[in-house]
Coordinates of C-alpha atoms and ligand atoms in Angstrom, one line a residue:
X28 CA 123.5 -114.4 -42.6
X29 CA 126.1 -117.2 -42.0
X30 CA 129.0 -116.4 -39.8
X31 CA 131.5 -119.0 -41.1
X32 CA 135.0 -117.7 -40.9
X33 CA 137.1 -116.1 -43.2
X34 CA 138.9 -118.8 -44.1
X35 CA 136.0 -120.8 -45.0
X36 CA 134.3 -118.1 -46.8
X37 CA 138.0 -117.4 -49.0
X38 CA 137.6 -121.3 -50.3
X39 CA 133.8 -121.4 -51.0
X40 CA 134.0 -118.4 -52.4
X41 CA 136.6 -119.3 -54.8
X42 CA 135.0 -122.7 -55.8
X43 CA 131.5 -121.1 -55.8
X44 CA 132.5 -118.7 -57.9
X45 CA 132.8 -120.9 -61.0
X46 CA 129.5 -121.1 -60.6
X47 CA 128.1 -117.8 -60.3
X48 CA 126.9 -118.9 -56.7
X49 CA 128.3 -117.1 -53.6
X50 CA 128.3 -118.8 -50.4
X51 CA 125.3 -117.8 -48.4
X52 CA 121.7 -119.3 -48.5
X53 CA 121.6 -121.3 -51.5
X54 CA 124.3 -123.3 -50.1
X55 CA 123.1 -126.0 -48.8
X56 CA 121.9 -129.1 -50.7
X57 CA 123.1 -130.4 -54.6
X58 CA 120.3 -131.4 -56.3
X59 CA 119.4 -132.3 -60.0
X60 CA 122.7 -130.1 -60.8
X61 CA 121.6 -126.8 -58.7
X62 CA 122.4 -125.4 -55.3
X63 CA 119.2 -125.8 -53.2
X64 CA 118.5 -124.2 -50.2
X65 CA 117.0 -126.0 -47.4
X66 CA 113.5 -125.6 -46.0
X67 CA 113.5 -127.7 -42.4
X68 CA 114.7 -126.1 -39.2
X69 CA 117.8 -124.1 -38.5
X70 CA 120.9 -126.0 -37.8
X71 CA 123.9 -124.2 -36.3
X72 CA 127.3 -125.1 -36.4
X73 CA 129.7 -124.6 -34.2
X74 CA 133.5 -124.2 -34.5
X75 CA 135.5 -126.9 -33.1
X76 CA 138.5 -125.4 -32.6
X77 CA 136.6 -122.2 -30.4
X78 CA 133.4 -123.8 -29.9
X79 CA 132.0 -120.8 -31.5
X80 CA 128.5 -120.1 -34.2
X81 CA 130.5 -121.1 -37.6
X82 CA 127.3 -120.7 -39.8
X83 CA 123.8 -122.0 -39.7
X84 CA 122.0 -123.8 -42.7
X85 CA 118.3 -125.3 -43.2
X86 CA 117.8 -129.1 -42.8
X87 CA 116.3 -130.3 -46.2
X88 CA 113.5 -132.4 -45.1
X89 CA 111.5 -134.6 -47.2
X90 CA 110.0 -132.6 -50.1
X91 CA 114.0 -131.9 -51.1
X92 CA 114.7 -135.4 -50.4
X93 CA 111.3 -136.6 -53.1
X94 CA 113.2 -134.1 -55.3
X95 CA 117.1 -135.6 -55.3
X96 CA 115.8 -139.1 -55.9
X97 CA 113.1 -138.0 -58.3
X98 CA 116.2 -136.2 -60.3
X99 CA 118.8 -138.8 -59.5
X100 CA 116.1 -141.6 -61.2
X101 CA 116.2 -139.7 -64.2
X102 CA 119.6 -138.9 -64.2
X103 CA 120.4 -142.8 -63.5
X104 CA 118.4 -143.3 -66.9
X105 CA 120.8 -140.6 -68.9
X106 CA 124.0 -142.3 -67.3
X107 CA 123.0 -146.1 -68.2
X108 CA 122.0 -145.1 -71.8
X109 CA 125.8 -143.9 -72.4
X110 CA 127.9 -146.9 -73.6
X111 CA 130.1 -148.3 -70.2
X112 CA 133.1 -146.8 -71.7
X113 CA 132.0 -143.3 -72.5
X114 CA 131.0 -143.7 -68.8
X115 CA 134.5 -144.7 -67.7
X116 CA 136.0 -141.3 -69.8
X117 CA 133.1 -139.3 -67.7
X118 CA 134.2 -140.3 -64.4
X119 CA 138.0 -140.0 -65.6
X120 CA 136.8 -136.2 -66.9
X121 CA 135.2 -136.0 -63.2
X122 CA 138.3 -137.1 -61.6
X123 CA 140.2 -134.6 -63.2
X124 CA 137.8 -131.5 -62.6
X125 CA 139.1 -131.9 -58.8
X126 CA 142.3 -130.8 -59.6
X127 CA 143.4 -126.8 -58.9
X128 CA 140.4 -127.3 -56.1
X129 CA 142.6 -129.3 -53.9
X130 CA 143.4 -126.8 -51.7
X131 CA 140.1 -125.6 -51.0
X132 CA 138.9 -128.5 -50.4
X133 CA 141.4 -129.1 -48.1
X134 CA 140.9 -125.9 -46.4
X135 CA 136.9 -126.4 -46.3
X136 CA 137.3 -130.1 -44.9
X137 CA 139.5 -128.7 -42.3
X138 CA 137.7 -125.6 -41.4
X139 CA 134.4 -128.0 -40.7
X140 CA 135.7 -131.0 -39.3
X141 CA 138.0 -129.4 -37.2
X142 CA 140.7 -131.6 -39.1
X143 CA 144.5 -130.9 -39.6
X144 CA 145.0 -129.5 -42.7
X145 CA 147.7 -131.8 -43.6
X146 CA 145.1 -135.0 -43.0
X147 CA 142.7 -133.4 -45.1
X148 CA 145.0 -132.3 -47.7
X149 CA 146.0 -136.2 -48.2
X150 CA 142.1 -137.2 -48.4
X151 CA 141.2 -134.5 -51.2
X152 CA 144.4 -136.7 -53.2
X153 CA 142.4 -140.1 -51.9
X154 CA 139.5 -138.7 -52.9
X155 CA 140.5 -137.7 -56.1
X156 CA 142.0 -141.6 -56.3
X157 CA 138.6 -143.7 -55.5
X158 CA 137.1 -141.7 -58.6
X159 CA 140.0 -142.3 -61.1
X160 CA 140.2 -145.9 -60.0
X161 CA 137.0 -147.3 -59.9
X162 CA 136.4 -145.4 -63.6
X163 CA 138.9 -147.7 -64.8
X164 CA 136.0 -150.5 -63.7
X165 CA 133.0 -149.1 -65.8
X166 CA 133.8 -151.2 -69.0
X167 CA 135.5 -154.4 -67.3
X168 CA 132.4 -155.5 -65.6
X169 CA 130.8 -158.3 -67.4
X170 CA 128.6 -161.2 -66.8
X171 CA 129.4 -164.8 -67.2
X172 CA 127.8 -167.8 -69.0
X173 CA 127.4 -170.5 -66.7
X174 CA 127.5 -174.4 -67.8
X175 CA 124.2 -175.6 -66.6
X176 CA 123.1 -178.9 -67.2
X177 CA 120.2 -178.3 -70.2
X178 CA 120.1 -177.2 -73.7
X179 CA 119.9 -173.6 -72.3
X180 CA 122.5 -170.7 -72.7
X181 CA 122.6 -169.7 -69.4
X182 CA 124.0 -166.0 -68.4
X183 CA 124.5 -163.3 -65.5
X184 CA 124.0 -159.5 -65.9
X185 CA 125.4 -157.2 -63.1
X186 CA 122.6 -154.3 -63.2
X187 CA 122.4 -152.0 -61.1
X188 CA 120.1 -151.0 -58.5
X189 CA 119.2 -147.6 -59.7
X190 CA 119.0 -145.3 -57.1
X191 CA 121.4 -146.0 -53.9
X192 CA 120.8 -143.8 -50.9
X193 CA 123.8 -143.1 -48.7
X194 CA 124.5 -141.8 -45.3
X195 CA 127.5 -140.7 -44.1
X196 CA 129.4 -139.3 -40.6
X197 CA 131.1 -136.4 -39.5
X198 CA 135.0 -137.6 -39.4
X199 CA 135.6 -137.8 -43.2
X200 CA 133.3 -136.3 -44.8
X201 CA 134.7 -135.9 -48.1
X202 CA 136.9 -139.0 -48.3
X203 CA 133.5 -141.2 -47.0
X204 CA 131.4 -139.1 -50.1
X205 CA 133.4 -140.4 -52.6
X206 CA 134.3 -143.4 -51.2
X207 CA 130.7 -144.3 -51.9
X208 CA 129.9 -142.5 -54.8
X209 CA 132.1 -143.8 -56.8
X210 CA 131.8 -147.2 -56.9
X211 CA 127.6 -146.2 -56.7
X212 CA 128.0 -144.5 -60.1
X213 CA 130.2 -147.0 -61.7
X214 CA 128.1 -149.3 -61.7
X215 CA 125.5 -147.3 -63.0
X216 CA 123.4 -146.1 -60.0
X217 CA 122.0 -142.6 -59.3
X218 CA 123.0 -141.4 -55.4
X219 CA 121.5 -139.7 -53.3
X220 CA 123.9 -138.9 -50.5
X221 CA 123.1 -137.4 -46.7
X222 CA 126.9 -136.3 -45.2
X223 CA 126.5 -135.6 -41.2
X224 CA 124.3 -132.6 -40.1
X225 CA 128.0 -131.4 -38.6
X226 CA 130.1 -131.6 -41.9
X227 CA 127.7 -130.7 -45.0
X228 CA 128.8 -128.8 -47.2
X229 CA 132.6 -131.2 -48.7
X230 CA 130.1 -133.2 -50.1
X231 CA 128.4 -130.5 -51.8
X232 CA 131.3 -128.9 -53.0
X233 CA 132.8 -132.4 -53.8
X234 CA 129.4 -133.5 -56.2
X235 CA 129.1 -130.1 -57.7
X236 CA 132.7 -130.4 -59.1
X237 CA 132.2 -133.8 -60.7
X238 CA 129.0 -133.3 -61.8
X239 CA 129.5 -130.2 -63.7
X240 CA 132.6 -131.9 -65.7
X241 CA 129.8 -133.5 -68.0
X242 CA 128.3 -136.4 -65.7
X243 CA 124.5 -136.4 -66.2
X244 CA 122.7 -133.7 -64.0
X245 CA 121.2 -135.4 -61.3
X246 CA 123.1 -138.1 -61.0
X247 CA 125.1 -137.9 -57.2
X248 CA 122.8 -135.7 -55.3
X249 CA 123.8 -134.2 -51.8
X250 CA 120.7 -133.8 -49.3
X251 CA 122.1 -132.2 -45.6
X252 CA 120.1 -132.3 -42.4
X253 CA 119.5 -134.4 -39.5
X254 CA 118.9 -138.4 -39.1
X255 CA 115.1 -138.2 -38.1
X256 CA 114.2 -135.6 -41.2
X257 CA 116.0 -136.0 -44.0
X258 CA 117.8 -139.1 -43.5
X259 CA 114.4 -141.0 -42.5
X260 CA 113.0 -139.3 -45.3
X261 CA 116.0 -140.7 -47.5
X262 CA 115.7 -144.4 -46.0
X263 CA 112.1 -144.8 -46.2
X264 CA 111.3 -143.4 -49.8
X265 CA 110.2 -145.9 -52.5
X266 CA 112.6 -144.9 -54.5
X267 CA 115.4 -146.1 -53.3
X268 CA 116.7 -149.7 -53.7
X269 CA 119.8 -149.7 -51.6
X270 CA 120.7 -148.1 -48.5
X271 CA 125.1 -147.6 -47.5
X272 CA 125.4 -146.4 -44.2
X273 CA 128.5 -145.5 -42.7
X274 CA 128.3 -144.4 -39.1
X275 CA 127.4 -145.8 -35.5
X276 CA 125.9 -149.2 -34.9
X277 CA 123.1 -147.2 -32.9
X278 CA 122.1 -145.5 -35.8
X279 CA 123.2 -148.4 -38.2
X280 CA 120.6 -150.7 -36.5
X281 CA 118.0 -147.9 -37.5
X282 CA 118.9 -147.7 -41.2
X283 CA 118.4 -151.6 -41.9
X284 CA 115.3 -151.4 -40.3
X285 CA 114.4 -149.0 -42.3
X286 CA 115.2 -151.1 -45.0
X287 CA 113.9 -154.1 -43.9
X288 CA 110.6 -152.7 -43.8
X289 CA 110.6 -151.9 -47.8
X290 CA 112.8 -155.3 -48.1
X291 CA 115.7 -153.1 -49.2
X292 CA 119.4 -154.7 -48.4
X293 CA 122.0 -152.4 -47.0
X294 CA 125.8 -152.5 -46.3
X295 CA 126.4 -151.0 -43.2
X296 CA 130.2 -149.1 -42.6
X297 CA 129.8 -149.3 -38.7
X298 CA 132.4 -148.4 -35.8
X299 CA 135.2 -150.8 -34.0
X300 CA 137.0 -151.3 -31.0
X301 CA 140.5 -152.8 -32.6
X302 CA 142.8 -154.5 -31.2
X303 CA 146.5 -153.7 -31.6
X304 CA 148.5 -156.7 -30.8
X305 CA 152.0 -156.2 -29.1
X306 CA 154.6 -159.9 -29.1
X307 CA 157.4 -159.3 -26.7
X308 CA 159.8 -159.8 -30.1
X309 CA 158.2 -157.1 -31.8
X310 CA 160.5 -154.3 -33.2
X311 CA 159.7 -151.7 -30.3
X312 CA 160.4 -148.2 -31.8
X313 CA 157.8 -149.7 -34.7
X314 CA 155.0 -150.8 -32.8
X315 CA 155.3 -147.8 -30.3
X316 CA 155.2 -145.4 -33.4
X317 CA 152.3 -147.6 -35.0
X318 CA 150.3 -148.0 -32.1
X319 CA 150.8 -144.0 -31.9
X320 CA 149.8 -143.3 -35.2
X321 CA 146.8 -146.1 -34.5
X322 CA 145.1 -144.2 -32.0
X323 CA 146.1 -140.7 -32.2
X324 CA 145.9 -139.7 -35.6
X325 CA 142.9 -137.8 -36.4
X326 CA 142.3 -137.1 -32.4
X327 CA 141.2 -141.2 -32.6
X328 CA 138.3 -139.8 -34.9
X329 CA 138.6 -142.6 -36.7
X330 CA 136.7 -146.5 -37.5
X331 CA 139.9 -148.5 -37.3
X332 CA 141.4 -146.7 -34.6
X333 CA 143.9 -148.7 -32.7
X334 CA 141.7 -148.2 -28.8
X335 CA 143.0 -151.5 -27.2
X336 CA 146.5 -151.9 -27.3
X337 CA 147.3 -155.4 -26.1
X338 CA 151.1 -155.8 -25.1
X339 CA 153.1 -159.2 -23.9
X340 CA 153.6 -158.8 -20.5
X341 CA 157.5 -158.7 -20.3
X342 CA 157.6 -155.3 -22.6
X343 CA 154.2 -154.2 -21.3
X344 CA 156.0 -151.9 -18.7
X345 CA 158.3 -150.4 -21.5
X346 CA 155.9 -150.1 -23.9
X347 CA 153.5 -147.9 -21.4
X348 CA 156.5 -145.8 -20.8
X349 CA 157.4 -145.1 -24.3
X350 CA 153.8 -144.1 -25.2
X351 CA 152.8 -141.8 -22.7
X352 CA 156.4 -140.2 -23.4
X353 CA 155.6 -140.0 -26.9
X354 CA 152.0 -139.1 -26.4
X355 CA 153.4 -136.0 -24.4
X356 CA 154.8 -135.1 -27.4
X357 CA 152.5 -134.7 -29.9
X358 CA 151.6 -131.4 -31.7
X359 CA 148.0 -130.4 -30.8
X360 CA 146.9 -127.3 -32.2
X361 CA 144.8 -125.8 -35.0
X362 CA 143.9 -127.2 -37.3
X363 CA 145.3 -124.5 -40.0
X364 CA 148.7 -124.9 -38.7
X365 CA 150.6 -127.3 -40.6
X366 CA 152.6 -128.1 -38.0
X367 CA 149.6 -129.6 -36.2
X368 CA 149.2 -133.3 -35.6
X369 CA 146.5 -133.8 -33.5
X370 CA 143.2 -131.1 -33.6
X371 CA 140.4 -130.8 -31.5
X372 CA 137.0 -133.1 -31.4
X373 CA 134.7 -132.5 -34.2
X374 CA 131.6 -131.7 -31.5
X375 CA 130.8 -131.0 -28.1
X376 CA 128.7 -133.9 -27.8
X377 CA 131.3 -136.7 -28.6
X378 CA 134.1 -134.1 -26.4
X379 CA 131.5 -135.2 -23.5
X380 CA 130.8 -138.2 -24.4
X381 CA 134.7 -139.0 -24.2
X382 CA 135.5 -137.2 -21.2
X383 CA 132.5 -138.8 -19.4
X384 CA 133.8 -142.4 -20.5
X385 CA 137.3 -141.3 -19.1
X386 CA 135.8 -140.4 -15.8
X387 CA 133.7 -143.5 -15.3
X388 CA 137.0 -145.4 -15.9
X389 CA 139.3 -144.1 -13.6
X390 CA 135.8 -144.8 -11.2
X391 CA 136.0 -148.1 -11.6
X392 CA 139.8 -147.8 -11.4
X393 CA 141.9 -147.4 -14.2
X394 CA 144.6 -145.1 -14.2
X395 CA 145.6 -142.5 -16.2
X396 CA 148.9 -142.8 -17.4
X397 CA 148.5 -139.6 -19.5
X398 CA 146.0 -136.9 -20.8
X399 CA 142.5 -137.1 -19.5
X400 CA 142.2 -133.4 -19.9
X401 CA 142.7 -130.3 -22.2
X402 CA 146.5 -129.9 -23.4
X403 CA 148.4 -127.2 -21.5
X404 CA 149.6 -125.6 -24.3
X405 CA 146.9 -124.3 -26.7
X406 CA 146.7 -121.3 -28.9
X407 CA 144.4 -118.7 -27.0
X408 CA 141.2 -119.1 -29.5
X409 CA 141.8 -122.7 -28.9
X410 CA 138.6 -122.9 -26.3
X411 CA 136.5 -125.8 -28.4
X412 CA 137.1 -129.2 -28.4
X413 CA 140.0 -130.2 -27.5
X414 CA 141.9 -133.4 -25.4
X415 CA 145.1 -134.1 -24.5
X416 CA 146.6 -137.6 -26.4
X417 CA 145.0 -140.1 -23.4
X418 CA 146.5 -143.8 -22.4
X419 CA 144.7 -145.6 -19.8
X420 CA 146.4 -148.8 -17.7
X421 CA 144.7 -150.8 -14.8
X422 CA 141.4 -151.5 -17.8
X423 CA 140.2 -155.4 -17.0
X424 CA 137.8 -156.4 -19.6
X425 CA 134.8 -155.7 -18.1
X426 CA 135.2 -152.4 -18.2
X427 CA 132.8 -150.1 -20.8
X428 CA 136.4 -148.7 -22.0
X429 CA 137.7 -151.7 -23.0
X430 CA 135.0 -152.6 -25.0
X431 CA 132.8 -149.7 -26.2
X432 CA 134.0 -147.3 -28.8
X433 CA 135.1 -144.3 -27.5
X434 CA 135.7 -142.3 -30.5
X435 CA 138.4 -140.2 -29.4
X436 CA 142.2 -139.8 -28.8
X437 CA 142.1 -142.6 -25.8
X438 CA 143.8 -146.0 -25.5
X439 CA 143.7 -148.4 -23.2
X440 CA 147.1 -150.6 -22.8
X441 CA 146.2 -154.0 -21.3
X442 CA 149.3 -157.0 -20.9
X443 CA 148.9 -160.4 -22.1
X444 CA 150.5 -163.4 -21.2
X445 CA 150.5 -166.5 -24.7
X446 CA 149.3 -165.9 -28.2
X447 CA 146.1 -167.9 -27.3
X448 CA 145.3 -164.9 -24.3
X449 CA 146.3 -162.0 -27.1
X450 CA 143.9 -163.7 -29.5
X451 CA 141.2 -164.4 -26.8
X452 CA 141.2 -160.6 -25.6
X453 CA 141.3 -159.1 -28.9
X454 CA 138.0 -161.2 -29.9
X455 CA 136.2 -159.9 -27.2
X456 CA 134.6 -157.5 -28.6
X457 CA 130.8 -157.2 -30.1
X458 CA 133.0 -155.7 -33.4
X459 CA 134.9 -156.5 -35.9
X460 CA 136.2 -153.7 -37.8
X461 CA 140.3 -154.3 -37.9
X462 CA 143.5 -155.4 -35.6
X463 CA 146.8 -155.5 -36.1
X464 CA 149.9 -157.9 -34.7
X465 CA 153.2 -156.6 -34.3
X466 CA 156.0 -159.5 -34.2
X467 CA 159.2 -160.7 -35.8
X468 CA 158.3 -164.6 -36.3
X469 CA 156.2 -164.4 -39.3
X470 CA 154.2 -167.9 -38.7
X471 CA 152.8 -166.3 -35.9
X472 CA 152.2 -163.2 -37.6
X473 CA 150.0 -165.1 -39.9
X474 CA 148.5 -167.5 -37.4
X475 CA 147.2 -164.5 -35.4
X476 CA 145.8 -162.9 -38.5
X477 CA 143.6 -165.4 -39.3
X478 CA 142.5 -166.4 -36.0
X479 CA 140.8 -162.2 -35.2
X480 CA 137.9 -161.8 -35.9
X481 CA 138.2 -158.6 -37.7
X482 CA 137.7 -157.2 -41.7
X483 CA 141.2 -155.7 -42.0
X484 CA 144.4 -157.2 -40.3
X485 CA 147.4 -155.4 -40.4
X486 CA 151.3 -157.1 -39.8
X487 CA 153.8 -154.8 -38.4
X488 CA 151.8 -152.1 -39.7
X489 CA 148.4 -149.8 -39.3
X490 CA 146.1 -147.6 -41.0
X491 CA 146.9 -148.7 -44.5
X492 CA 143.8 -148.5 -46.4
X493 CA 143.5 -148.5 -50.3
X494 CA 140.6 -148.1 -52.1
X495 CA 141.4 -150.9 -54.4
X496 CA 141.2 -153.9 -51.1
X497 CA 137.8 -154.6 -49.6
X498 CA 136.9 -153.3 -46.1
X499 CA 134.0 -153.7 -43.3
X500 CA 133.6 -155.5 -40.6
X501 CA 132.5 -158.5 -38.7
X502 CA 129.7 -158.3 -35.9
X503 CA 128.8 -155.0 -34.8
X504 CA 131.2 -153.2 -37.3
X505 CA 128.4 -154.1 -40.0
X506 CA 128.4 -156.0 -42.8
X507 CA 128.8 -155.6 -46.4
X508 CA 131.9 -154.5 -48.1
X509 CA 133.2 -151.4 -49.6
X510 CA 136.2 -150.6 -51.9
X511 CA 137.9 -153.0 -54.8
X512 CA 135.8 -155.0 -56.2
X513 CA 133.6 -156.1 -53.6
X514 CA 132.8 -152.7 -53.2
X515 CA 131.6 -152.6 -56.5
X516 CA 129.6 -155.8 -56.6
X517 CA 127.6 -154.2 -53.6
X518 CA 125.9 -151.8 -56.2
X519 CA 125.0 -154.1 -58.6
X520 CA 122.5 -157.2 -58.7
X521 CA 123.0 -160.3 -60.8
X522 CA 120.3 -160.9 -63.4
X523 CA 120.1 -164.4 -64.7
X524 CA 119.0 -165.1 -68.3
X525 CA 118.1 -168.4 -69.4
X526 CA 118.2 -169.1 -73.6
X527 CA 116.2 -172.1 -75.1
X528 CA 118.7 -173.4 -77.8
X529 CA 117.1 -176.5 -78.5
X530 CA 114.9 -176.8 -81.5
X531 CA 112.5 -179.0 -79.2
X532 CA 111.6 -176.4 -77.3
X533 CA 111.1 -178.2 -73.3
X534 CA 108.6 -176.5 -70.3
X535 CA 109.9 -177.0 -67.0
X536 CA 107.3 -178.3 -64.9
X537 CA 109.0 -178.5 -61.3
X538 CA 112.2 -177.9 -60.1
X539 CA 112.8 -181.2 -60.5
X540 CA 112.1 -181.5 -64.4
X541 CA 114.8 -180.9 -66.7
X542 CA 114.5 -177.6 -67.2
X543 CA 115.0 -176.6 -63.0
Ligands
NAD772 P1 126.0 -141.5 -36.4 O1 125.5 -142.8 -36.5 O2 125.6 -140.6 -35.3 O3 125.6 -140.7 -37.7 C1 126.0 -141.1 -39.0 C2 125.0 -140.6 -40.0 O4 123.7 -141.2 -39.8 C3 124.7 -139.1 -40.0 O5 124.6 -138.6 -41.3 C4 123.4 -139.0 -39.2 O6 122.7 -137.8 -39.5 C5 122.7 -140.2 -39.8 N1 121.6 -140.7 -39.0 C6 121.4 -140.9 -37.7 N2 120.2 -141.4 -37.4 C7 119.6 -141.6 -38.5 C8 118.3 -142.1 -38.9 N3 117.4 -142.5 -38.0 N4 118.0 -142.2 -40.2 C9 118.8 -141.8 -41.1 N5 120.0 -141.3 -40.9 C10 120.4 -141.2 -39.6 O7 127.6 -141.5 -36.5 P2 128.6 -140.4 -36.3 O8 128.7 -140.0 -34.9 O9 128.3 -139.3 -37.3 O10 130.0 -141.1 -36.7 C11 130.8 -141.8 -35.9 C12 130.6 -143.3 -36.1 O11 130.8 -143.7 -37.4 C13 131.5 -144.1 -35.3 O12 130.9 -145.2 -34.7 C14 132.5 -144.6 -36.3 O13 133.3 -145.8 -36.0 C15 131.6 -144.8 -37.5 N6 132.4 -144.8 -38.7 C16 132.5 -146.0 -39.4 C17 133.3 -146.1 -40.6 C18 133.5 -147.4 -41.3 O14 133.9 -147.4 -42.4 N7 133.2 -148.6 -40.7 C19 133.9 -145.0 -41.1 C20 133.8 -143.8 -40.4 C21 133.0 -143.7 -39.2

């Protein structure tokens, strides 16, 4: 019997219910339009906030996987044989069916992930966004005709791939599901989704509600369990002709290979190790709060997080003062409290993993200008996961700090001297996720921009993300895009047709004929 809390157990409950289902065994994997239960090994969660059993479910391994894409390749059938807009009104109908489930969503997400509930109640809106918006695409994608130099009609079909297989991680579980699935569906793909072994169940919750509001039954399916089961059993199976990964280059490397080996392309979401670019005319109180906000929101749980914060020499003393001042002041806390800015890690392994990069800093001699350990002032239950807001000074370049991803609520401030050094130091980096440049003189705002190395700049501002502009990254941030329309050209392929219109009908005989 799962232990998840109460809270938990209130929201499932109440969306489960609508279904006749009550949270327990059979929750556990969406597939072909039913609540599946797993039949791999045990896997246990574990609180963040207390570090405590939440609930245990059974990994899905490959016979549920063979069933999801068998269901989603009929369902993918059903979908395409609707007219493009009758699919549009589907995923508008879909969009809708989220609403009056907002806040248990919300409340699920943030039970889970260990997330404020006030971040996770403005992802159920975004997620409820990416759905509406990229329905409005369904009819509005079209081929084109193309002049070529014969007596053909030449033109270009966008068709999708059919089945797309997607694998997400732990630190937005919802907003990453539909972030992919809807583009996936739009363009008339079947999904079959594996969320993070640590955050299943949004994604569940999230597919069931669409699916139910009339979209094909089989159509997104949600598989849960670990990387070497189920999601090797996902990237490896012949049935699927694109893989989406959003996660770690580690495991990002493994998932092309994976499709390299069938010759299936992927787009691969990976992390980053951003720059955040301070000019001594910047307007302070801004770049200090952004540069905050950068690094701390979501306890740095995040792709883009703002980790290197590069500051002109002349205000890099200020600058280091303000943060750790404002650092100090952060509200860490629960994650149910709504007063809470800042909750714990998602996981023990990643709370290590931080702590031990922190430690093998200050080794090679950084300092800590603040944070580095558990905040003072925690609620009593408050025994998971948790780490004080962290800024690190003394970091040279060589350090692992200042150039692996660490993943967590830690930044390390280093001073620059000329725009040439700020963009040299911010390029650094094996990635290439995003970066931001903080400055009154506009040229130079620009000139930076274009000179980083990174999928998403940001001027005198961070964060910002819409579904409707393109993002990924450069280098080891992955490559392939996702959102807007480039996200949406990811999930189809272009088909070219070629028309004789001559009444002498020609054969091409080379390329080099008339015809090639
Ligand atoms: P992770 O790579 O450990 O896991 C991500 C997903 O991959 C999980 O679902 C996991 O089960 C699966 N996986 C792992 N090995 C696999 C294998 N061999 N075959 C199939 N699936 C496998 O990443 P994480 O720790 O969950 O997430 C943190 C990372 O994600 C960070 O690097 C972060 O920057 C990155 N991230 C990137 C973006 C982006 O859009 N660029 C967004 C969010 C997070």
């Amino acid at each position: 019997m799962n232990s998840l809390n109460d809270k938990a157990v209130e929201c499932l409950t109440e969306l489960l219910t609508a279904r006749g289902m009550l949270p327990g065994i059979a929750l556990s994997n969406w597939i072909g339009g039913e609540l599946v239960a797993g039949q791999g090994e045990s896997i246990e969660l574990l609180d963040p906030v207390t570090g405590l059993p939440l609930m245990t479910y059974a990994d899905a391994g490959a016979a549920l996987v063979e069933r999801a894409v068998a269901a989603a390749t009929a369902a993918q059938q059903e979908w395409m044989a609707l007219t493009a807009s009758e699919r549009g009104r589907r995923m508008t109908t879909a969009a809708a069916a989220l609403q009056g489930h907002e806040e248990a969503l919300a409340q699920l997400e943030s039970v889970v992930a260990g997330k404020p509930i006030r971040d996770c109640r403005g992802e159920v809106i975004k997620v409820r966004e990416m759905i509406e918006y990229y329905a409005g695409w369904c009819d509005k994608q079209h081929g084109e005709v193309i002049p070529v130099p014969t007596s053909h009609l030449n033109y270009v079909r966008h068709v999708p791939y059919g089945v797309v297989g997607q694998i997400t991680p732990w630190n937005a579980p919802m907003f990453t599901c539909a972030w992919q699935l809807a583009p996936a569906i739009a363009a008339g793909n079947g999904v079959v989704l594996k969320p993070s072994e640590l955050t299943p169940f949004s994604s569940v919750v999230v597919a069931m509600l669409l699916e139910r509001s009339g979209l094909p039954q089989g159509l997104i399916n949600i598989v849960n369990g670990v990387g070497p089961t189920t999601g090797a059993a996902l990237t490896g199976h012949p049935g699927i002709s694109k893989l989406v990964f959003v996660g770690s280059p580690e495991s990002g490397r493994k998932i092309a290979q994976a499709g390299a080996e069938r010759l299936v392309p992927s787009v691969l979401e990976l992390g980053g190790k951003s720059a955040n670019i301070v000019f001594g005319d910047a307007r302070l109180d801004d770049a200090v709060a952004g540069a905050q906000a950068a690094i701390f929101a979501a306890a740095g749980q995040s792709c883009v997080a703002g980790s290197r914060l590069l500051v002109q020499r002349e205000i890099f003393d200020e600058v280091c003062e303000r943060l750790a001042r404002t650092a100090g002041s952060i509200a860490v806390g629960l994650p149910s409290d709504t007063a809470t800015q800042m909750g714990p890690v998602q996981n023990s392994r990643q709370h290590r993993h931080i702590l031990s990069m922190i430690e093998a800093a200050k080794l090679q001699g950084a300092r800590v200008l603040c944070g580095g350990h558990r905040p003072e002032t925690l609620p009593a239950e408050a025994r998971g996961y948790f780490l004080a807001p962290t800024v690190l000074v003394d970091v040279t370049e060589d350090m692992a700090i200042a150039r692996e991803e660490v993943f967590g609520p830690v930044v390390v401030v280093m001073p620059f001297t000329t725009e040439e050094d700020a963009v040299r130091l911010a390029n650094a980096t094996r990635f290439g996720l995003a970066g931001a440049v903080w400055t009154q003189d506009p040229a130079r705002a620009h000139r930076v921009a274009a000179r980083l190395r990174a999928g998403t700049v940001w001027i005198n501002s961070y964060k910002a993300i819409n579904v409707m502009s393109p993002f990924g990254g450069f280098g080891d941030s992955g490559f392939g895009r996702s959102s807007g329309v480039e996200g949406l050209k990811e999930y189809t392929v272009a088909q070219s047709v070629w028309v004789e219109t001559s009444p002498t009908a020609s054969v091409a005989t080379g390329y080099g004929s008339g015809v090639g």
